[in-house]
PDB file of C-alpha atoms in Angstrom:
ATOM      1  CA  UNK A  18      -6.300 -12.100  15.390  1.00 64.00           C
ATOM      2  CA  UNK A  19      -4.330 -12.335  18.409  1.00 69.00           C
ATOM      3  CA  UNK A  20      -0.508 -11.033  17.795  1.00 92.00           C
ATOM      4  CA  UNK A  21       0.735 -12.399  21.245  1.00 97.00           C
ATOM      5  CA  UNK A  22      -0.988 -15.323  22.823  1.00 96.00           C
ATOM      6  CA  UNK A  23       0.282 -17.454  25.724  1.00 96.00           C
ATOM      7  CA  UNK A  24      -1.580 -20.719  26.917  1.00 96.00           C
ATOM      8  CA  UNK A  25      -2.310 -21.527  29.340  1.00 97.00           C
ATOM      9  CA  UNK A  26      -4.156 -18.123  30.939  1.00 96.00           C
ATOM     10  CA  UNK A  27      -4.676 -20.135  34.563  1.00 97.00           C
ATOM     11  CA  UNK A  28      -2.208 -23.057  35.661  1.00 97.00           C
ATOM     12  CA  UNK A  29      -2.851 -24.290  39.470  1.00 97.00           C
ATOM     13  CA  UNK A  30      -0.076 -26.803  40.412  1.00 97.00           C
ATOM     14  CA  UNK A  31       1.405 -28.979  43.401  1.00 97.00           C
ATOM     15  CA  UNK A  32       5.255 -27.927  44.550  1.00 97.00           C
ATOM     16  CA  UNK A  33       7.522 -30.095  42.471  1.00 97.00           C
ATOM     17  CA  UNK A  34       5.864 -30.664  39.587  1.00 97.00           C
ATOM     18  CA  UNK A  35       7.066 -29.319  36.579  1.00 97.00           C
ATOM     19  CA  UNK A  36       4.911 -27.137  34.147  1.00 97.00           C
ATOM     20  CA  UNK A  37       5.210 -25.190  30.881  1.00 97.00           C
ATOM     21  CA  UNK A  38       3.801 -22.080  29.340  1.00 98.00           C
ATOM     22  CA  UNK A  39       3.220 -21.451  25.553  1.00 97.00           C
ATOM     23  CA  UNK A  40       3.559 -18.429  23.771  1.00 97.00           C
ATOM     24  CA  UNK A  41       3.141 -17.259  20.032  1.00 97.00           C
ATOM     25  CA  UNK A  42       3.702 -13.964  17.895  1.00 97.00           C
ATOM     26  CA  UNK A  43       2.227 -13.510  14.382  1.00 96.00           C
ATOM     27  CA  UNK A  44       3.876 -10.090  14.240  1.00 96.00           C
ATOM     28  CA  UNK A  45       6.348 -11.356  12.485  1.00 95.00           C
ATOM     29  CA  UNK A  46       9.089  -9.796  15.580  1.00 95.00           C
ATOM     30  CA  UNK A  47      12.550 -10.498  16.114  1.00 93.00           C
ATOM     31  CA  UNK A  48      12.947 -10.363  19.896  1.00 94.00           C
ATOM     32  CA  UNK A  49      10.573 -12.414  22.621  1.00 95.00           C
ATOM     33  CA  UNK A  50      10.072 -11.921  25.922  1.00 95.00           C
ATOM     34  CA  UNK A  51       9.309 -13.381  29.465  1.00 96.00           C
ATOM     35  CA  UNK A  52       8.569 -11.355  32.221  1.00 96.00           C
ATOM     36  CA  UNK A  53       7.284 -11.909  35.536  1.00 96.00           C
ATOM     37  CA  UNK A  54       4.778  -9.606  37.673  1.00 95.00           C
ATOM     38  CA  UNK A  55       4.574 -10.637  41.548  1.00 89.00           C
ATOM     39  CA  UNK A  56       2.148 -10.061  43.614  1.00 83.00           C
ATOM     40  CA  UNK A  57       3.310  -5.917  43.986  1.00 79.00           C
ATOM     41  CA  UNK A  58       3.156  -5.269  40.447  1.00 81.00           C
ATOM     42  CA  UNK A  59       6.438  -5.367  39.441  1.00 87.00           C
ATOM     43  CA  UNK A  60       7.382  -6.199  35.869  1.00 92.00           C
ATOM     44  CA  UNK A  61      10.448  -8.156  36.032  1.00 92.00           C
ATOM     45  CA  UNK A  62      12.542  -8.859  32.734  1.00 92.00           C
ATOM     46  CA  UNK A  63      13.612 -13.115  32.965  1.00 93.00           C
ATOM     47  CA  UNK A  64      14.410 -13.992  29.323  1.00 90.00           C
ATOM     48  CA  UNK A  65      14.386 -12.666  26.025  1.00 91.00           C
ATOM     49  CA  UNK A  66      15.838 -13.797  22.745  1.00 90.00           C
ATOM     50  CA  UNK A  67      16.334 -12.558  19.209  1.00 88.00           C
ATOM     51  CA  UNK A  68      16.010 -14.829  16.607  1.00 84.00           C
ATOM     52  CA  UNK A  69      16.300 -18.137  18.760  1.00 81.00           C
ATOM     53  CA  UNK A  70      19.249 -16.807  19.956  1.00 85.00           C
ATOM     54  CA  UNK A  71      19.033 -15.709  23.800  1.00 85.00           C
ATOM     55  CA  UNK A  72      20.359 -12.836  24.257  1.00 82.00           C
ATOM     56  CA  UNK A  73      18.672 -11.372  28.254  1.00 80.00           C
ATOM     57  CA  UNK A  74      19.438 -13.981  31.190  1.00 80.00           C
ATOM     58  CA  UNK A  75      18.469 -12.362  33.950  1.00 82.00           C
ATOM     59  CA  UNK A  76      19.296 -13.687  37.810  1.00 79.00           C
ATOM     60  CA  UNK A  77      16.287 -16.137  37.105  1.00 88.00           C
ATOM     61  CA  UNK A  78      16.833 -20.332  38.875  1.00 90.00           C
ATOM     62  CA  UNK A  79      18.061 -22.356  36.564  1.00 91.00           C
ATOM     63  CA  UNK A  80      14.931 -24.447  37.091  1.00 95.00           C
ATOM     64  CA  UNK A  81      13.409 -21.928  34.360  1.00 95.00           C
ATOM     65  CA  UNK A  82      14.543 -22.806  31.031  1.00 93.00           C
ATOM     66  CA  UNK A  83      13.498 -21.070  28.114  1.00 93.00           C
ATOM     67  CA  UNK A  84      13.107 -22.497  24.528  1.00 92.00           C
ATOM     68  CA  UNK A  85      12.490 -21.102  21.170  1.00 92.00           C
ATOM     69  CA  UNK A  86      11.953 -23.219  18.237  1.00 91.00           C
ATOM     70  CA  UNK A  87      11.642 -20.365  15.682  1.00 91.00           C
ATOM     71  CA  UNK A  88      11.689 -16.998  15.895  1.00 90.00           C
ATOM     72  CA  UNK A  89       7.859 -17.024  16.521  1.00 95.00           C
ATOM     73  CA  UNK A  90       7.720 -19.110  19.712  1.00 95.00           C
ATOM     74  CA  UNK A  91       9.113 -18.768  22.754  1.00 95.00           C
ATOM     75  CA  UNK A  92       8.114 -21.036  25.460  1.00 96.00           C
ATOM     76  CA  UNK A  93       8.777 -21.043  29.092  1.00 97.00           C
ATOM     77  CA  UNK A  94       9.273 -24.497  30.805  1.00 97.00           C
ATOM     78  CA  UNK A  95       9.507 -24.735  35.223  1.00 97.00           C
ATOM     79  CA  UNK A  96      11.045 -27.518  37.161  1.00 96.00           C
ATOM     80  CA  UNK A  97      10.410 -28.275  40.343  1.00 97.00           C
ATOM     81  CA  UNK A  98       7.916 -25.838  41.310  1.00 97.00           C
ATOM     82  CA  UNK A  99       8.054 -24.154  44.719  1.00 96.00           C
ATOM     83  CA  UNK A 100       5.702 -21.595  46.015  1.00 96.00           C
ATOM     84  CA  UNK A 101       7.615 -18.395  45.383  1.00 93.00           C
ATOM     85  CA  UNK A 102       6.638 -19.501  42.035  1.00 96.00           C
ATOM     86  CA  UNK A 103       3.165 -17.983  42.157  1.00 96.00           C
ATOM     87  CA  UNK A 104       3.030 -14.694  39.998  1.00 96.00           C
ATOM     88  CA  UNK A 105       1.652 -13.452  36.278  1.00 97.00           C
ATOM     89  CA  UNK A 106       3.913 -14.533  33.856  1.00 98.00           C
ATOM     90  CA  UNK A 107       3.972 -11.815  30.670  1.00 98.00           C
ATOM     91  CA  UNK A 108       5.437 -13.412  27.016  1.00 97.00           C
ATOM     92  CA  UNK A 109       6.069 -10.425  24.891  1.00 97.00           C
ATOM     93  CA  UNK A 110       7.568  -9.305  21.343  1.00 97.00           C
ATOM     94  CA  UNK A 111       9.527  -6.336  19.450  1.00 95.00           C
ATOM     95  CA  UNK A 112      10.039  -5.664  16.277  1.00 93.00           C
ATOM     96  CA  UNK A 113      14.027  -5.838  17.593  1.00 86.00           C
ATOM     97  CA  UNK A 114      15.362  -4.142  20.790  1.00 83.00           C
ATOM     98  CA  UNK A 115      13.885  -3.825  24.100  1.00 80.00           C
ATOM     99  CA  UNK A 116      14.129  -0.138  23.285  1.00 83.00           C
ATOM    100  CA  UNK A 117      11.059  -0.184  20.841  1.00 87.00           C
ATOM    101  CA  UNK A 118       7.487  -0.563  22.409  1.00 93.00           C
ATOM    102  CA  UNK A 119       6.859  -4.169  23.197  1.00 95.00           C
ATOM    103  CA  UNK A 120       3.422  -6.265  22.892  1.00 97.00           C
ATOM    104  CA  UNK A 121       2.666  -8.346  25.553  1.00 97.00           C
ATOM    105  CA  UNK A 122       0.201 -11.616  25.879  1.00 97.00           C
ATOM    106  CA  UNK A 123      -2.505 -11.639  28.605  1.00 96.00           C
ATOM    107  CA  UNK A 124      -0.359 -13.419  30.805  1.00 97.00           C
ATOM    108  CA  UNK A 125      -0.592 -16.479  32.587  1.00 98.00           C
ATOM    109  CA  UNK A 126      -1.489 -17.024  36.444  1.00 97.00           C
ATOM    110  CA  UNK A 127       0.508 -19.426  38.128  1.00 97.00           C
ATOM    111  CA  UNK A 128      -0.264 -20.938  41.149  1.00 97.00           C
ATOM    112  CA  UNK A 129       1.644 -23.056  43.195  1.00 97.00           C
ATOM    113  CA  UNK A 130       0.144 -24.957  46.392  1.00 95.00           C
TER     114      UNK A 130
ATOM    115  CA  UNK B  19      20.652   2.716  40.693  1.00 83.00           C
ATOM    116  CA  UNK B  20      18.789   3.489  38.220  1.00 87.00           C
ATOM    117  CA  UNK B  21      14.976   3.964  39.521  1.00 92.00           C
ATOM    118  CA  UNK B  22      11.606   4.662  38.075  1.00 96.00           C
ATOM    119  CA  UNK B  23       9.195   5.770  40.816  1.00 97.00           C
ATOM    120  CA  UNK B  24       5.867   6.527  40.118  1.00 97.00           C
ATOM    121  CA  UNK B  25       3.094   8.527  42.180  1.00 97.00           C
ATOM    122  CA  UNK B  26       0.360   8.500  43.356  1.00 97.00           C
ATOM    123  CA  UNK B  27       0.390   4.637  44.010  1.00 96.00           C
ATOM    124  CA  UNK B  28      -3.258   4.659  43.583  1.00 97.00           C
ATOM    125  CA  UNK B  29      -5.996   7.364  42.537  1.00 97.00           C
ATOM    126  CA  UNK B  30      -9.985   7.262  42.401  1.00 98.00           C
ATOM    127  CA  UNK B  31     -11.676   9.784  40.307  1.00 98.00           C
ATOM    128  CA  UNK B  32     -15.128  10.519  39.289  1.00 98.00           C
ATOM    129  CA  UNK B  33     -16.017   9.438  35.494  1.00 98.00           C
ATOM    130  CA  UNK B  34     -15.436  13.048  33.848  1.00 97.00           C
ATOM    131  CA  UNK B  35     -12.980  14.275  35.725  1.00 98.00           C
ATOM    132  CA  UNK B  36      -8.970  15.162  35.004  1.00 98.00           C
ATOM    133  CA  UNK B  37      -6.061  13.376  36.353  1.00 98.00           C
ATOM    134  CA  UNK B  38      -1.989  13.892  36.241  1.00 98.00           C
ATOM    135  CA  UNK B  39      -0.444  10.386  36.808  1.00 98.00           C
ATOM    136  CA  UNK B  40       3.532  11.225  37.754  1.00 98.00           C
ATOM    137  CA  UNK B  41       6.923   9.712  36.956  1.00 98.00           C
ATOM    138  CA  UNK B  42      10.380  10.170  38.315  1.00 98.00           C
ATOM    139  CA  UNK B  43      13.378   9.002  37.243  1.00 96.00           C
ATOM    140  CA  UNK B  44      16.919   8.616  38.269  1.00 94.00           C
ATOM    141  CA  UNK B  45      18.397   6.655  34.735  1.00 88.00           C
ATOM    142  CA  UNK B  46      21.470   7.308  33.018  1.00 86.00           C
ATOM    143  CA  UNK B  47      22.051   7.005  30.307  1.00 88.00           C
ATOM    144  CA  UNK B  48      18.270   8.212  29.378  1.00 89.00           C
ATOM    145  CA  UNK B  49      17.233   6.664  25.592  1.00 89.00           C
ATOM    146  CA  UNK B  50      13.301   6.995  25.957  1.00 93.00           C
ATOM    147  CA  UNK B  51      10.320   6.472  28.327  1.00 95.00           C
ATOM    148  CA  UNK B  52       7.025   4.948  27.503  1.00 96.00           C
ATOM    149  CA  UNK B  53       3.855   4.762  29.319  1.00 97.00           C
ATOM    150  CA  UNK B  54       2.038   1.523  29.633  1.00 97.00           C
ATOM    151  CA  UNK B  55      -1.775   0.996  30.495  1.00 98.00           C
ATOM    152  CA  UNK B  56      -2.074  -2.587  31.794  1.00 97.00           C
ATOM    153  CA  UNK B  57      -5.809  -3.534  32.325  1.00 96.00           C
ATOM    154  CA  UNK B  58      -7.057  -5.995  34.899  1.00 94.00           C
ATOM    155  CA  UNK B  59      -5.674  -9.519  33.848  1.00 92.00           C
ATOM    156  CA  UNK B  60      -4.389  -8.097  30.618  1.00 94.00           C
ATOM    157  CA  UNK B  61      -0.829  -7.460  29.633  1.00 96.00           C
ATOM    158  CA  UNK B  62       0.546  -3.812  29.523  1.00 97.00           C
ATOM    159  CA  UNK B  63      -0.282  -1.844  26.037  1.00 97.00           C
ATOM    160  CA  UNK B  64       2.137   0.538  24.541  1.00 95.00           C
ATOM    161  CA  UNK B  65       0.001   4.427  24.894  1.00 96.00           C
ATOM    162  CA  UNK B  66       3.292   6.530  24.279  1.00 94.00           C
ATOM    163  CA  UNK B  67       6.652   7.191  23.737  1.00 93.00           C
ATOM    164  CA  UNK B  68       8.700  10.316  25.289  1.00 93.00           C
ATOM    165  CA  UNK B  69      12.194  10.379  23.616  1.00 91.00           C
ATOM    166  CA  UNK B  70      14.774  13.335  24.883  1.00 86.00           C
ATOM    167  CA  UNK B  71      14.133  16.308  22.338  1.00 88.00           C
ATOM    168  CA  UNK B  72      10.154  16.047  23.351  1.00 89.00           C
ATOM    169  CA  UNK B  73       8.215  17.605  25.811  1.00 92.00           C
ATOM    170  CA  UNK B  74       4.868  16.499  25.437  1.00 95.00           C
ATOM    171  CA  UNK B  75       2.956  14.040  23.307  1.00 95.00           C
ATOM    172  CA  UNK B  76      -0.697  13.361  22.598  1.00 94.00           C
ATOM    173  CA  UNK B  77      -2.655  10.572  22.223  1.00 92.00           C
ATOM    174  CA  UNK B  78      -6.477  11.011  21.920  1.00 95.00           C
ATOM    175  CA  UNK B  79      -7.385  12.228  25.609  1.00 96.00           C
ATOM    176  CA  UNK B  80      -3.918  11.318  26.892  1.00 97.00           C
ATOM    177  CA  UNK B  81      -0.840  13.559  27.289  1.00 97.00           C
ATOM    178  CA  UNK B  82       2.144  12.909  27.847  1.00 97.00           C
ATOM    179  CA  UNK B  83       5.382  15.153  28.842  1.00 97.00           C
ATOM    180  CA  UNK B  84       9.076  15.113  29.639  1.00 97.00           C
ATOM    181  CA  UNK B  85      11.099  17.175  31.718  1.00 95.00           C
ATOM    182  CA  UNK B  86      15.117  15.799  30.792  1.00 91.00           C
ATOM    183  CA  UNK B  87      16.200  17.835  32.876  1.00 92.00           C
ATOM    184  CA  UNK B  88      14.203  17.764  36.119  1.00 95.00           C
ATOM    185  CA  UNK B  89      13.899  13.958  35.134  1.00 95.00           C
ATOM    186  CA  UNK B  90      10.337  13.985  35.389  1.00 97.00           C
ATOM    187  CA  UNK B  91       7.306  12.779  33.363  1.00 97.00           C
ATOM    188  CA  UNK B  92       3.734  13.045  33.512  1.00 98.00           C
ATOM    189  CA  UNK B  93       0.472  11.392  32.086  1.00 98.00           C
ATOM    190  CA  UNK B  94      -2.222  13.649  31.787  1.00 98.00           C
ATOM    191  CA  UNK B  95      -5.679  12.252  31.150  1.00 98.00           C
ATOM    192  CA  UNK B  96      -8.749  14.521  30.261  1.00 98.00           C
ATOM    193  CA  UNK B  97     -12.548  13.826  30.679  1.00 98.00           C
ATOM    194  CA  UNK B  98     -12.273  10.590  32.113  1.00 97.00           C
ATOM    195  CA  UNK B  99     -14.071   7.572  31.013  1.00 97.00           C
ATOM    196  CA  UNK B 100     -15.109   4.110  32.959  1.00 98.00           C
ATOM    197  CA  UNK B 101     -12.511   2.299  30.395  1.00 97.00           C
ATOM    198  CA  UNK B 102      -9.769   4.347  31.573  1.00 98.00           C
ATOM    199  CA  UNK B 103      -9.645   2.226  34.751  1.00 98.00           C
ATOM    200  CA  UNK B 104      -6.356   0.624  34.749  1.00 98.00           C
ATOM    201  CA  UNK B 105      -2.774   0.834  36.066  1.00 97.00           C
ATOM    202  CA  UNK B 106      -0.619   2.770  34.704  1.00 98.00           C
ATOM    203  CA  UNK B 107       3.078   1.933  34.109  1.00 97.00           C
ATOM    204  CA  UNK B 108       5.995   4.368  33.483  1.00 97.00           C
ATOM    205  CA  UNK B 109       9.285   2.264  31.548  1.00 96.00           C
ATOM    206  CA  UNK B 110      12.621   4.265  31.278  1.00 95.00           C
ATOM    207  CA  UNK B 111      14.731   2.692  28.373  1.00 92.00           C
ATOM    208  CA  UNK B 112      19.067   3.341  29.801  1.00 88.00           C
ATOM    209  CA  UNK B 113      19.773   1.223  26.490  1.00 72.00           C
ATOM    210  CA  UNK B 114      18.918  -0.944  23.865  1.00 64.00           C
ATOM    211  CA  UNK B 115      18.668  -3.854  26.071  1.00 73.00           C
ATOM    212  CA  UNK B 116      17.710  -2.334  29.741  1.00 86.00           C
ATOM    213  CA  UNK B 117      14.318  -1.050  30.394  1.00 91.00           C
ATOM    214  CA  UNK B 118      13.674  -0.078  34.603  1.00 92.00           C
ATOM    215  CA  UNK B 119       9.964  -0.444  35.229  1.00 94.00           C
ATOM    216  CA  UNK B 120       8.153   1.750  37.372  1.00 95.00           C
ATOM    217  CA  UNK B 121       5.666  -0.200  40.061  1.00 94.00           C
ATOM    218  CA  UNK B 122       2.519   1.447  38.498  1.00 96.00           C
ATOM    219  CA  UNK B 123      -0.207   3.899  39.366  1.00 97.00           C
ATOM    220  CA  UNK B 124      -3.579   2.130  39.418  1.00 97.00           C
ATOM    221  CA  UNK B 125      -6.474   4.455  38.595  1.00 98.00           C
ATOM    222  CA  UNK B 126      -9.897   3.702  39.271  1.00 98.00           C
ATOM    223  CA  UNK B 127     -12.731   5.733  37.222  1.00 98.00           C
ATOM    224  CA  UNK B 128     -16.019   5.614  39.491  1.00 97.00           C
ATOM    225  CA  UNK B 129     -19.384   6.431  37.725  1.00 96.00           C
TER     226      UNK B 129
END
């Protein structure tokens, strides 16, 4: 049983195009994450909400918008891809805060050409 | 600025042998610090959590310790295994809705 798990793992694109990424919890958590990790390793925060309520909006492009439907799902939808694009995007959970350990997905490697 | 800094960037150790993965931090105000093990194309997993009353903290064949005031932390990992290959990722909590990330040490365990 999976408790975070983001589809898809791989996504290869063309600039422009617009793509989403999927993401479930059956840890029954409050709080969702996305992060990013570029090509240094860096784990940047970009969204996170509690409840379906957002509550982390980091400097991210307005061409990523986040959604959550319930409290289970948080999904990450990209317009108008451009190359800087290409990282490891991380969904994660928490029981509530950032604060307590978080459990990530296996990420998904987007690649923008 | 608050800054997690982790050394060495990279380590290779024989399978068997010791290791002391290191963490500095310059964070105010300090709530806790965790170490993270992220293997190859797999997200990070939780191994520990130092909060500021403890100094060190075992889990199986990891240890991990806190010096608050020195603002320093360390992973220590005993008799080495091939599965311990990984990087390893120091997170300073400054509140309940700020972690700063360290950039990872990645260790590789050769036979």
């Amino acid at each position: 049983d999976t408790a975070v798990s983001q589809t898809p793992k791989y996504l290869v694109t063309q600039m422009g195009n617009d793509k989403s990424i999927k993401c479930e919890q059956n840890l029954g958590h409050d709080t969702m994450y996305w992060y990013k990790q570029d090509s240094k390793k860096f784990l940047k925060i970009m969204f996170s909400y509690n409840n379906k309520e957002l509550i982390i909006n980091e400097t991210v492009p307005n061409r990523f918008s986040p959604k959550s439907p319930d409290k289970a799902h948080l999904n990450l939808h990209i317009n108008s891809l451009e190359l800087g694009d290409s990282a490891v995007y991380f969904c994660a959970s928490s029981v509530g805060s950032p604060n307590e350990k978080l459990f990530f997905g296996s990420g998904t490697q987007l690649s923008v050409l | 600025k608050n800054q997690v800094e982790q050394s060495p960037q990279s380590l290779i150790i024989l399978e068997g042998k010791n290791c002391t993965l290191q963490c500095n931090y310059t964070v105010s105000p300090f709530s806790n610090l965790r170490w993270y093990k992220q293997d190859t194309g797999r997200g990070p997993v939780s191994l520990t959590i130092m909060t500021f009353s403890e100094n060190t903290k075992s889990n199986g064949r990891y240890t991990a310790t806190l010096d608050a005031d020195t603002k320093q932390s360390s992973l220590h990992i005993t008799a080495s295994q091939l599965s311990d290959s990984a990087s390893y990722i120091c997170v300073v909590s400054v509140s309940n809705y700020q972690l700063i990330w360290g950039a990872g040490t990645k260790l590789i365990i050769k036979p």
